[in-house]
Amino acid sequence: MAVLLALAAAALSGSGDFFGGLASRRGRVMGVVLVNHAIGLVAVLVLAPLIGGTFDTPTILWGALAGLCG
């Protein structure tokens, strides 16, 4: 399961970079960023209950650190 999630994350990240670059050439950069984040938030809210896991302080801190590095 972890390998499939890693492959999906890599594929989505790469395609997001590619299509985000194309979209920012045609429209406003801030508009592209806002739409990108909104779609990502919806995806996380839909998929998070399906994947499961714990929602505790170390998990939140690791997630925040990963977000800052990303």
PDB file of N, CA and C in Angstrom:
ATOM      1  N   MET A   1       0.813  -1.190   0.000  1.00  0.00           N
ATOM      2  CA  MET A   1       0.000   0.000   0.000  1.00  0.00           C
ATOM      3  C   MET A   1       0.865   1.266   0.000  1.00  0.00           C
ATOM      4  N   ALA A   2       1.945   1.244   0.790  1.00  0.00           N
ATOM      5  CA  ALA A   2       2.818   2.419   0.862  1.00  0.00           C
ATOM      6  C   ALA A   2       3.474   2.713  -0.479  1.00  0.00           C
ATOM      7  N   VAL A   3       3.859   1.667  -1.198  1.00  0.00           N
ATOM      8  CA  VAL A   3       4.497   1.863  -2.501  1.00  0.00           C
ATOM      9  C   VAL A   3       3.502   2.479  -3.485  1.00  0.00           C
ATOM     10  N   LEU A   4       2.273   2.008  -3.471  1.00  0.00           N
ATOM     11  CA  LEU A   4       1.260   2.563  -4.368  1.00  0.00           C
ATOM     12  C   LEU A   4       0.965   4.026  -4.046  1.00  0.00           C
ATOM     13  N   LEU A   5       0.887   4.344  -2.765  1.00  0.00           N
ATOM     14  CA  LEU A   5       0.667   5.735  -2.378  1.00  0.00           C
ATOM     15  C   LEU A   5       1.851   6.621  -2.778  1.00  0.00           C
ATOM     16  N   ALA A   6       3.064   6.115  -2.645  1.00  0.00           N
ATOM     17  CA  ALA A   6       4.246   6.887  -3.040  1.00  0.00           C
ATOM     18  C   ALA A   6       4.274   7.119  -4.542  1.00  0.00           C
ATOM     19  N   LEU A   7       3.939   6.090  -5.317  1.00  0.00           N
ATOM     20  CA  LEU A   7       3.889   6.246  -6.774  1.00  0.00           C
ATOM     21  C   LEU A   7       2.806   7.234  -7.187  1.00  0.00           C
ATOM     22  N   ALA A   8       1.654   7.150  -6.551  1.00  0.00           N
ATOM     23  CA  ALA A   8       0.574   8.089  -6.860  1.00  0.00           C
ATOM     24  C   ALA A   8       0.979   9.518  -6.500  1.00  0.00           C
ATOM     25  N   ALA A   9       1.643   9.698  -5.363  1.00  0.00           N
ATOM     26  CA  ALA A   9       2.084  11.030  -4.959  1.00  0.00           C
ATOM     27  C   ALA A   9       3.105  11.593  -5.941  1.00  0.00           C
ATOM     28  N   ALA A  10       4.027  10.766  -6.394  1.00  0.00           N
ATOM     29  CA  ALA A  10       5.036  11.223  -7.358  1.00  0.00           C
ATOM     30  C   ALA A  10       4.392  11.588  -8.690  1.00  0.00           C
ATOM     31  N   ALA A  11       3.474  10.761  -9.151  1.00  0.00           N
ATOM     32  CA  ALA A  11       2.812  11.032 -10.428  1.00  0.00           C
ATOM     33  C   ALA A  11       1.959  12.294 -10.348  1.00  0.00           C
ATOM     34  N   LEU A  12       1.226  12.451  -9.262  1.00  0.00           N
ATOM     35  CA  LEU A  12       0.382  13.636  -9.124  1.00  0.00           C
ATOM     36  C   LEU A  12       1.206  14.897  -8.929  1.00  0.00           C
ATOM     37  N   SER A  13       2.304  14.795  -8.216  1.00  0.00           N
ATOM     38  CA  SER A  13       3.161  15.954  -8.018  1.00  0.00           C
ATOM     39  C   SER A  13       3.790  16.407  -9.330  1.00  0.00           C
ATOM     40  N   GLY A  14       4.290  15.462 -10.096  1.00  0.00           N
ATOM     41  CA  GLY A  14       4.891  15.802 -11.382  1.00  0.00           C
ATOM     42  C   GLY A  14       3.884  16.372 -12.355  1.00  0.00           C
ATOM     43  N   SER A  15       2.712  15.772 -12.434  1.00  0.00           N
ATOM     44  CA  SER A  15       1.701  16.293 -13.357  1.00  0.00           C
ATOM     45  C   SER A  15       1.178  17.641 -12.873  1.00  0.00           C
ATOM     46  N   GLY A  16       1.098  17.820 -11.548  1.00  0.00           N
ATOM     47  CA  GLY A  16       0.683  19.117 -11.022  1.00  0.00           C
ATOM     48  C   GLY A  16       1.676  20.219 -11.358  1.00  0.00           C
ATOM     49  N   ASP A  17       2.960  19.916 -11.272  1.00  0.00           N
ATOM     50  CA  ASP A  17       3.973  20.906 -11.658  1.00  0.00           C
ATOM     51  C   ASP A  17       3.871  21.250 -13.142  1.00  0.00           C
ATOM     52  N   PHE A  18       3.687  20.234 -13.962  1.00  0.00           N
ATOM     53  CA  PHE A  18       3.621  20.464 -15.404  1.00  0.00           C
ATOM     54  C   PHE A  18       2.391  21.288 -15.776  1.00  0.00           C
ATOM     55  N   PHE A  19       1.219  20.840 -15.332  1.00  0.00           N
ATOM     56  CA  PHE A  19      -0.007  21.531 -15.699  1.00  0.00           C
ATOM     57  C   PHE A  19      -0.150  22.874 -14.988  1.00  0.00           C
ATOM     58  N   GLY A  20       0.428  22.999 -13.800  1.00  0.00           N
ATOM     59  CA  GLY A  20       0.442  24.298 -13.127  1.00  0.00           C
ATOM     60  C   GLY A  20       1.257  25.322 -13.890  1.00  0.00           C
ATOM     61  N   GLY A  21       2.376  24.885 -14.442  1.00  0.00           N
ATOM     62  CA  GLY A  21       3.180  25.779 -15.271  1.00  0.00           C
ATOM     63  C   GLY A  21       2.442  26.219 -16.518  1.00  0.00           C
ATOM     64  N   LEU A  22       1.745  25.283 -17.151  1.00  0.00           N
ATOM     65  CA  LEU A  22       0.947  25.641 -18.325  1.00  0.00           C
ATOM     66  C   LEU A  22      -0.172  26.615 -17.965  1.00  0.00           C
ATOM     67  N   ALA A  23      -0.851  26.348 -16.871  1.00  0.00           N
ATOM     68  CA  ALA A  23      -1.969  27.203 -16.461  1.00  0.00           C
ATOM     69  C   ALA A  23      -1.494  28.600 -16.081  1.00  0.00           C
ATOM     70  N   SER A  24      -0.326  28.703 -15.456  1.00  0.00           N
ATOM     71  CA  SER A  24       0.155  30.018 -15.040  1.00  0.00           C
ATOM     72  C   SER A  24       0.598  30.865 -16.230  1.00  0.00           C
ATOM     73  N   ARG A  25       0.861  30.243 -17.361  1.00  0.00           N
ATOM     74  CA  ARG A  25       1.166  31.026 -18.570  1.00  0.00           C
ATOM     75  C   ARG A  25      -0.094  31.679 -19.134  1.00  0.00           C
ATOM     76  N   ARG A  26      -1.226  31.018 -18.936  1.00  0.00           N
ATOM     77  CA  ARG A  26      -2.478  31.502 -19.527  1.00  0.00           C
ATOM     78  C   ARG A  26      -3.282  32.391 -18.591  1.00  0.00           C
ATOM     79  N   GLY A  27      -3.087  32.239 -17.293  1.00  0.00           N
ATOM     80  CA  GLY A  27      -3.896  32.994 -16.335  1.00  0.00           C
ATOM     81  C   GLY A  27      -3.031  33.617 -15.268  1.00  0.00           C
ATOM     82  N   ARG A  28      -3.687  34.190 -14.274  1.00  0.00           N
ATOM     83  CA  ARG A  28      -2.966  34.805 -13.169  1.00  0.00           C
ATOM     84  C   ARG A  28      -2.388  33.723 -12.266  1.00  0.00           C
ATOM     85  N   VAL A  29      -1.191  33.967 -11.803  1.00  0.00           N
ATOM     86  CA  VAL A  29      -0.496  32.987 -10.978  1.00  0.00           C
ATOM     87  C   VAL A  29      -1.252  32.733  -9.673  1.00  0.00           C
ATOM     88  N   MET A  30      -1.712  33.771  -9.010  1.00  0.00           N
ATOM     89  CA  MET A  30      -2.414  33.586  -7.745  1.00  0.00           C
ATOM     90  C   MET A  30      -3.720  32.820  -7.932  1.00  0.00           C
ATOM     91  N   GLY A  31      -4.388  33.026  -9.042  1.00  0.00           N
ATOM     92  CA  GLY A  31      -5.597  32.262  -9.328  1.00  0.00           C
ATOM     93  C   GLY A  31      -5.299  30.788  -9.490  1.00  0.00           C
ATOM     94  N   VAL A  32      -4.203  30.474 -10.190  1.00  0.00           N
ATOM     95  CA  VAL A  32      -3.792  29.085 -10.375  1.00  0.00           C
ATOM     96  C   VAL A  32      -3.442  28.452  -9.033  1.00  0.00           C
ATOM     97  N   VAL A  33      -2.730  29.179  -8.188  1.00  0.00           N
ATOM     98  CA  VAL A  33      -2.337  28.660  -6.872  1.00  0.00           C
ATOM     99  C   VAL A  33      -3.573  28.406  -6.005  1.00  0.00           C
ATOM    100  N   LEU A  34      -4.524  29.334  -6.010  1.00  0.00           N
ATOM    101  CA  LEU A  34      -5.728  29.167  -5.191  1.00  0.00           C
ATOM    102  C   LEU A  34      -6.560  27.972  -5.651  1.00  0.00           C
ATOM    103  N   VAL A  35      -6.716  27.814  -6.947  1.00  0.00           N
ATOM    104  CA  VAL A  35      -7.469  26.664  -7.461  1.00  0.00           C
ATOM    105  C   VAL A  35      -6.736  25.366  -7.132  1.00  0.00           C
ATOM    106  N   ASN A  36      -5.416  25.369  -7.271  1.00  0.00           N
ATOM    107  CA  ASN A  36      -4.616  24.191  -6.956  1.00  0.00           C
ATOM    108  C   ASN A  36      -4.793  23.782  -5.492  1.00  0.00           C
ATOM    109  N   HIS A  37      -4.715  24.730  -4.592  1.00  0.00           N
ATOM    110  CA  HIS A  37      -4.851  24.423  -3.170  1.00  0.00           C
ATOM    111  C   HIS A  37      -6.280  23.989  -2.821  1.00  0.00           C
ATOM    112  N   ALA A  38      -7.257  24.585  -3.452  1.00  0.00           N
ATOM    113  CA  ALA A  38      -8.642  24.195  -3.190  1.00  0.00           C
ATOM    114  C   ALA A  38      -8.894  22.752  -3.622  1.00  0.00           C
ATOM    115  N   ILE A  39      -8.396  22.377  -4.784  1.00  0.00           N
ATOM    116  CA  ILE A  39      -8.560  21.003  -5.267  1.00  0.00           C
ATOM    117  C   ILE A  39      -7.817  20.034  -4.348  1.00  0.00           C
ATOM    118  N   GLY A  40      -6.625  20.399  -3.922  1.00  0.00           N
ATOM    119  CA  GLY A  40      -5.871  19.549  -3.001  1.00  0.00           C
ATOM    120  C   GLY A  40      -6.573  19.369  -1.663  1.00  0.00           C
ATOM    121  N   LEU A  41      -7.179  20.436  -1.147  1.00  0.00           N
ATOM    122  CA  LEU A  41      -7.901  20.346   0.118  1.00  0.00           C
ATOM    123  C   LEU A  41      -9.103  19.412  -0.002  1.00  0.00           C
ATOM    124  N   VAL A  42      -9.842  19.536  -1.095  1.00  0.00           N
ATOM    125  CA  VAL A  42     -10.991  18.655  -1.307  1.00  0.00           C
ATOM    126  C   VAL A  42     -10.528  17.200  -1.403  1.00  0.00           C
ATOM    127  N   ALA A  43      -9.442  16.958  -2.120  1.00  0.00           N
ATOM    128  CA  ALA A  43      -8.933  15.593  -2.260  1.00  0.00           C
ATOM    129  C   ALA A  43      -8.528  15.013  -0.910  1.00  0.00           C
ATOM    130  N   VAL A  44      -7.865  15.811  -0.094  1.00  0.00           N
ATOM    131  CA  VAL A  44      -7.445  15.337   1.228  1.00  0.00           C
ATOM    132  C   VAL A  44      -8.661  15.057   2.109  1.00  0.00           C
ATOM    133  N   LEU A  45      -9.645  15.932   2.085  1.00  0.00           N
ATOM    134  CA  LEU A  45     -10.829  15.735   2.916  1.00  0.00           C
ATOM    135  C   LEU A  45     -11.625  14.507   2.491  1.00  0.00           C
ATOM    136  N   VAL A  46     -11.603  14.180   1.209  1.00  0.00           N
ATOM    137  CA  VAL A  46     -12.325  12.998   0.727  1.00  0.00           C
ATOM    138  C   VAL A  46     -11.542  11.723   1.032  1.00  0.00           C
ATOM    139  N   LEU A  47     -10.231  11.746   0.820  1.00  0.00           N
ATOM    140  CA  LEU A  47      -9.430  10.530   0.941  1.00  0.00           C
ATOM    141  C   LEU A  47      -8.972  10.218   2.366  1.00  0.00           C
ATOM    142  N   ALA A  48      -8.830  11.208   3.203  1.00  0.00           N
ATOM    143  CA  ALA A  48      -8.305  10.976   4.556  1.00  0.00           C
ATOM    144  C   ALA A  48      -9.133   9.976   5.359  1.00  0.00           C
ATOM    145  N   PRO A  49     -10.452  10.054   5.354  1.00  0.00           N
ATOM    146  CA  PRO A  49     -11.210   9.057   6.121  1.00  0.00           C
ATOM    147  C   PRO A  49     -11.066   7.638   5.558  1.00  0.00           C
ATOM    148  N   LEU A  50     -10.807   7.519   4.281  1.00  0.00           N
ATOM    149  CA  LEU A  50     -10.669   6.201   3.668  1.00  0.00           C
ATOM    150  C   LEU A  50      -9.338   5.541   4.005  1.00  0.00           C
ATOM    151  N   ILE A  51      -8.294   6.346   4.180  1.00  0.00           N
ATOM    152  CA  ILE A  51      -6.959   5.803   4.434  1.00  0.00           C
ATOM    153  C   ILE A  51      -6.793   5.459   5.912  1.00  0.00           C
ATOM    154  N   GLY A  52      -7.353   6.273   6.777  1.00  0.00           N
ATOM    155  CA  GLY A  52      -7.258   6.012   8.213  1.00  0.00           C
ATOM    156  C   GLY A  52      -5.999   6.585   8.818  1.00  0.00           C
ATOM    157  N   GLY A  53      -5.668   6.133  10.013  1.00  0.00           N
ATOM    158  CA  GLY A  53      -4.491   6.616  10.716  1.00  0.00           C
ATOM    159  C   GLY A  53      -4.888   7.390  11.952  1.00  0.00           C
ATOM    160  N   THR A  54      -3.882   7.871  12.653  1.00  0.00           N
ATOM    161  CA  THR A  54      -4.133   8.621  13.873  1.00  0.00           C
ATOM    162  C   THR A  54      -3.948  10.113  13.615  1.00  0.00           C
ATOM    163  N   PHE A  55      -4.617  10.903  14.417  1.00  0.00           N
ATOM    164  CA  PHE A  55      -4.550  12.356  14.285  1.00  0.00           C
ATOM    165  C   PHE A  55      -4.095  12.912  15.623  1.00  0.00           C
ATOM    166  N   ASP A  56      -2.781  12.738  15.897  1.00  0.00           N
ATOM    167  CA  ASP A  56      -2.238  13.182  17.168  1.00  0.00           C
ATOM    168  C   ASP A  56      -1.154  14.233  16.923  1.00  0.00           C
ATOM    169  N   THR A  57      -0.590  14.753  17.991  1.00  0.00           N
ATOM    170  CA  THR A  57       0.376  15.854  17.885  1.00  0.00           C
ATOM    171  C   THR A  57       1.608  15.501  17.061  1.00  0.00           C
ATOM    172  N   PRO A  58       2.277  14.358  17.257  1.00  0.00           N
ATOM    173  CA  PRO A  58       3.440  14.058  16.416  1.00  0.00           C
ATOM    174  C   PRO A  58       3.087  13.960  14.920  1.00  0.00           C
ATOM    175  N   THR A  59       1.927  13.418  14.625  1.00  0.00           N
ATOM    176  CA  THR A  59       1.509  13.323  13.231  1.00  0.00           C
ATOM    177  C   THR A  59       1.317  14.706  12.626  1.00  0.00           C
ATOM    178  N   ILE A  60       0.697  15.595  13.368  1.00  0.00           N
ATOM    179  CA  ILE A  60       0.480  16.958  12.878  1.00  0.00           C
ATOM    180  C   ILE A  60       1.814  17.674  12.699  1.00  0.00           C
ATOM    181  N   LEU A  61       2.733  17.510  13.639  1.00  0.00           N
ATOM    182  CA  LEU A  61       4.036  18.171  13.528  1.00  0.00           C
ATOM    183  C   LEU A  61       4.836  17.649  12.337  1.00  0.00           C
ATOM    184  N   TRP A  62       4.838  16.332  12.111  1.00  0.00           N
ATOM    185  CA  TRP A  62       5.529  15.771  10.955  1.00  0.00           C
ATOM    186  C   TRP A  62       4.894  16.245   9.651  1.00  0.00           C
ATOM    187  N   GLY A  63       3.574  16.315   9.636  1.00  0.00           N
ATOM    188  CA  GLY A  63       2.877  16.811   8.446  1.00  0.00           C
ATOM    189  C   GLY A  63       3.190  18.269   8.168  1.00  0.00           C
ATOM    190  N   ALA A  64       3.238  19.090   9.224  1.00  0.00           N
ATOM    191  CA  ALA A  64       3.588  20.501   9.049  1.00  0.00           C
ATOM    192  C   ALA A  64       5.019  20.669   8.556  1.00  0.00           C
ATOM    193  N   LEU A  65       5.937  19.863   9.096  1.00  0.00           N
ATOM    194  CA  LEU A  65       7.324  19.921   8.649  1.00  0.00           C
ATOM    195  C   LEU A  65       7.441  19.509   7.178  1.00  0.00           C
ATOM    196  N   ALA A  66       6.718  18.464   6.806  1.00  0.00           N
ATOM    197  CA  ALA A  66       6.739  18.027   5.415  1.00  0.00           C
ATOM    198  C   ALA A  66       6.153  19.093   4.502  1.00  0.00           C
ATOM    199  N   GLY A  67       5.105  19.772   4.955  1.00  0.00           N
ATOM    200  CA  GLY A  67       4.518  20.847   4.155  1.00  0.00           C
ATOM    201  C   GLY A  67       5.463  22.012   3.974  1.00  0.00           C
ATOM    202  N   LEU A  68       6.207  22.357   5.018  1.00  0.00           N
ATOM    203  CA  LEU A  68       7.181  23.454   4.910  1.00  0.00           C
ATOM    204  C   LEU A  68       8.318  23.093   3.958  1.00  0.00           C
ATOM    205  N   CYS A  69       8.735  21.840   3.990  1.00  0.00           N
ATOM    206  CA  CYS A  69       9.830  21.409   3.113  1.00  0.00           C
ATOM    207  C   CYS A  69       9.373  21.265   1.658  1.00  0.00           C
ATOM    208  N   GLY A  70       8.107  20.985   1.470  1.00  0.00           N
ATOM    209  CA  GLY A  70       7.582  20.786   0.126  1.00  0.00           C
ATOM    210  C   GLY A  70       7.321  22.069  -0.569  1.00  0.00           C
TER     211      GLY A  70
END
